[in-house]
PDB file of C-alpha atoms in Angstrom:
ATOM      1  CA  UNK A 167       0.000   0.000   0.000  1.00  0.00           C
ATOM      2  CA  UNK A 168       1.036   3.199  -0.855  1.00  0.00           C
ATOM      3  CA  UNK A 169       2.487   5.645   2.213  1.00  0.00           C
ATOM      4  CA  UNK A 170      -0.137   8.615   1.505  1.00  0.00           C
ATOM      5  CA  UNK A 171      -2.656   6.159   1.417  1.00  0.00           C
ATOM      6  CA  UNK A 172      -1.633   4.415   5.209  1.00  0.00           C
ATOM      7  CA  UNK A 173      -1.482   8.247   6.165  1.00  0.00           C
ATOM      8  CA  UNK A 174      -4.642   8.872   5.011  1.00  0.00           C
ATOM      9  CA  UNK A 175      -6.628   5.341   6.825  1.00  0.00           C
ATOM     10  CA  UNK A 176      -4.240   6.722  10.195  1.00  0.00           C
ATOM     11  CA  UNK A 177      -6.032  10.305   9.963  1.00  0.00           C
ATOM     12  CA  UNK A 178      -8.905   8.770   9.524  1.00  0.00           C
ATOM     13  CA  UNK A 179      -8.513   6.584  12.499  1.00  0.00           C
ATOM     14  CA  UNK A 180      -7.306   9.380  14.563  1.00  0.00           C
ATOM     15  CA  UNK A 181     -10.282  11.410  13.880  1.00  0.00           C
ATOM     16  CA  UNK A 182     -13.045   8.647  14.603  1.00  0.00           C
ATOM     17  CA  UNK A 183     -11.515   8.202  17.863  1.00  0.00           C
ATOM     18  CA  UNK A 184     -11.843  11.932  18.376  1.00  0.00           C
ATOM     19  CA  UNK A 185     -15.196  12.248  17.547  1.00  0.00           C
ATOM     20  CA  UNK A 186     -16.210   9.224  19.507  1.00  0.00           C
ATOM     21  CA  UNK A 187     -18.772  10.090  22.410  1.00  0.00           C
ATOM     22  CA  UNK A 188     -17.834   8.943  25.925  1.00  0.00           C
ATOM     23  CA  UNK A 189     -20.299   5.968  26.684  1.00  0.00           C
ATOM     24  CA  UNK A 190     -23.278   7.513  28.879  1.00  0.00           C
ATOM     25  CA  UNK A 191     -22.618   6.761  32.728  1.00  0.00           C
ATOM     26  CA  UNK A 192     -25.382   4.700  34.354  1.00  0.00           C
ATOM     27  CA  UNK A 193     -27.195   5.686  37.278  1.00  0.00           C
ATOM     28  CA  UNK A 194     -28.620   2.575  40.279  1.00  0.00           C
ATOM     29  CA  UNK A 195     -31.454   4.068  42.104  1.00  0.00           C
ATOM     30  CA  UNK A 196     -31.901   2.424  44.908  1.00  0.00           C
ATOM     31  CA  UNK A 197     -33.638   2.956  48.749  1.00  0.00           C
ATOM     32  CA  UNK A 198     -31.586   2.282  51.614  1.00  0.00           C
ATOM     33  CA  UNK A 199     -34.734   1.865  54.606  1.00  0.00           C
ATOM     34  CA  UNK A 200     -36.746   5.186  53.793  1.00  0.00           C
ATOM     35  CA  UNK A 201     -34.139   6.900  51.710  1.00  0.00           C
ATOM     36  CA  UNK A 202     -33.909   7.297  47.918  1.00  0.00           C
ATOM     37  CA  UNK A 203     -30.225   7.132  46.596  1.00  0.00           C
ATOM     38  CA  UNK A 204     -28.326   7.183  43.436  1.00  0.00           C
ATOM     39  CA  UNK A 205     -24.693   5.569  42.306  1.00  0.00           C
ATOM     40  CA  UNK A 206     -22.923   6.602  39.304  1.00  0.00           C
ATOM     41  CA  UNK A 207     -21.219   3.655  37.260  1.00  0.00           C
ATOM     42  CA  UNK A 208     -19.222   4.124  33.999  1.00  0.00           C
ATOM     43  CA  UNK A 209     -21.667   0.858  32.459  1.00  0.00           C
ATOM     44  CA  UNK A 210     -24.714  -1.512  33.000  1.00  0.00           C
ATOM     45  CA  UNK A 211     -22.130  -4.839  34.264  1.00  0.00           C
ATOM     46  CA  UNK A 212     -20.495  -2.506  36.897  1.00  0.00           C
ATOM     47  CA  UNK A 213     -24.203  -1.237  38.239  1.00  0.00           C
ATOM     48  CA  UNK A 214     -25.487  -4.344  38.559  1.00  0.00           C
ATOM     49  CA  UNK A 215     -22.652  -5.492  40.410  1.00  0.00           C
ATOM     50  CA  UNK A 216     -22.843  -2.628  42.862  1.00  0.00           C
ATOM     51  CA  UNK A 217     -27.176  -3.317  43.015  1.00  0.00           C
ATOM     52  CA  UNK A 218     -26.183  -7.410  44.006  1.00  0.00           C
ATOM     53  CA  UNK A 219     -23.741  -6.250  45.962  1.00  0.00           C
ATOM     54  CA  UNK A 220     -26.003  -4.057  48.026  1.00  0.00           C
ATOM     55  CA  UNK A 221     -29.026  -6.707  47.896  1.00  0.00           C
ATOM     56  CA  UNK A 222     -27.015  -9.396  48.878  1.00  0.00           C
ATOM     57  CA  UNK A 223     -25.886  -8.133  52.158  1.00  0.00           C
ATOM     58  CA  UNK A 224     -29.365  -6.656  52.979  1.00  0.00           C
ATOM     59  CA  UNK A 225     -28.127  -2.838  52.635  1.00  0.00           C
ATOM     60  CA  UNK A 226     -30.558  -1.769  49.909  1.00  0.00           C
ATOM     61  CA  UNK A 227     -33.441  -2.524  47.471  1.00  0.00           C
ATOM     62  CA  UNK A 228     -32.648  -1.790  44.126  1.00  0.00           C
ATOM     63  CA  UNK A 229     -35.155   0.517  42.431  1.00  0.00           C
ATOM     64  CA  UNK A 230     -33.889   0.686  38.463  1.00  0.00           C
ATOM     65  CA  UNK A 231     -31.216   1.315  36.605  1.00  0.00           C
ATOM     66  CA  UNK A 232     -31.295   4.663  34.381  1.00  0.00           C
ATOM     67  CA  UNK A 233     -29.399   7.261  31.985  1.00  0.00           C
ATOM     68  CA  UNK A 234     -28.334  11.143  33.083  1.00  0.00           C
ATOM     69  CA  UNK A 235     -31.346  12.158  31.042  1.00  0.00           C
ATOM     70  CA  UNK A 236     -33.636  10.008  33.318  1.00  0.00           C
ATOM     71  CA  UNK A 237     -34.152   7.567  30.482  1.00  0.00           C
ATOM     72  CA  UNK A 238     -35.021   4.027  32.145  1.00  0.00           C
ATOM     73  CA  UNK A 239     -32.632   0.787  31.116  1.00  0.00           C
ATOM     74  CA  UNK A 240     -34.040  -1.872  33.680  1.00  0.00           C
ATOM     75  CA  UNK A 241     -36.806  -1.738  36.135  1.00  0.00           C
ATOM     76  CA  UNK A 242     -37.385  -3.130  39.174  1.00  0.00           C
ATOM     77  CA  UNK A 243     -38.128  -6.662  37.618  1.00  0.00           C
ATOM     78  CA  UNK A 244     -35.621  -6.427  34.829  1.00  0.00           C
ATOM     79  CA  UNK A 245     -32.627  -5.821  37.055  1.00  0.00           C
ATOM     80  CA  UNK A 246     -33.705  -8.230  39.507  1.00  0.00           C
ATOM     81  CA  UNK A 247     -33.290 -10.829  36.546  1.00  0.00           C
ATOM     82  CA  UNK A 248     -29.894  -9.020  35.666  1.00  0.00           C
ATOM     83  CA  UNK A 249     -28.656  -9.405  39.385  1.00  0.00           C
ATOM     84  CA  UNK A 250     -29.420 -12.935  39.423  1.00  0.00           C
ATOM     85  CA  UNK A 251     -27.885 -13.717  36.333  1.00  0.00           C
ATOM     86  CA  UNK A 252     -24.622 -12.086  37.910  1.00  0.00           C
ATOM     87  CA  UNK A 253     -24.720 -14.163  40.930  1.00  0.00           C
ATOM     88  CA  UNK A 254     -25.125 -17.176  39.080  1.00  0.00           C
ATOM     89  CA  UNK A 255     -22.334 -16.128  36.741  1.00  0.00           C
ATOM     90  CA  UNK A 256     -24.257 -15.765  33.447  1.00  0.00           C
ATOM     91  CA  UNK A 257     -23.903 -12.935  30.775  1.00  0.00           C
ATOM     92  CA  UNK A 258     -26.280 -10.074  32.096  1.00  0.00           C
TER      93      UNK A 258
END
């Protein structure tokens, strides 16, 4: 291959991974006795970890899992599923 042409498919690489958004951070809702509260994760695997981690040693209830904009991934039911799949070592 030609060396303007490798130059060309490296500035093109270079600039995808410029433009490239940032994954959304993912936020567990959850109620600890009477109290509503919210964890930040950087993706889904490392909420749901946080939401068994919580449930398994009594701590919290996990309410849903959601975006920044308030847009709902998993309810109540769903991540209930999702946490059992994690303890049981399955993909989530």
């Amino acid at each position: 291959m030609p060396d303007f042409l490798a130059d060309d498919f490296g500035a093109i690489a270079r600039a995808m991974r410029r433009d490239a958004a940032a994954p959304p951070r993912v936020l567990l809702h959850f109620w600890h006795l009477l109290t509503r509260l919210t964890s930040e994760h950087d993706n889904v695997e490392a909420a749901i970890a946080e939401a068994h981690e919580l449930w398994t040693h009594l701590v919290s209830d996990p309410e849903h899992l959601a975006l920044a904009d308030g847009t709902i991934l998993m309810d109540r039911d769903a991540l209930t599923e999702a946490m059992t799949r994690y303890a049981q070592g399955l993909p989530i």
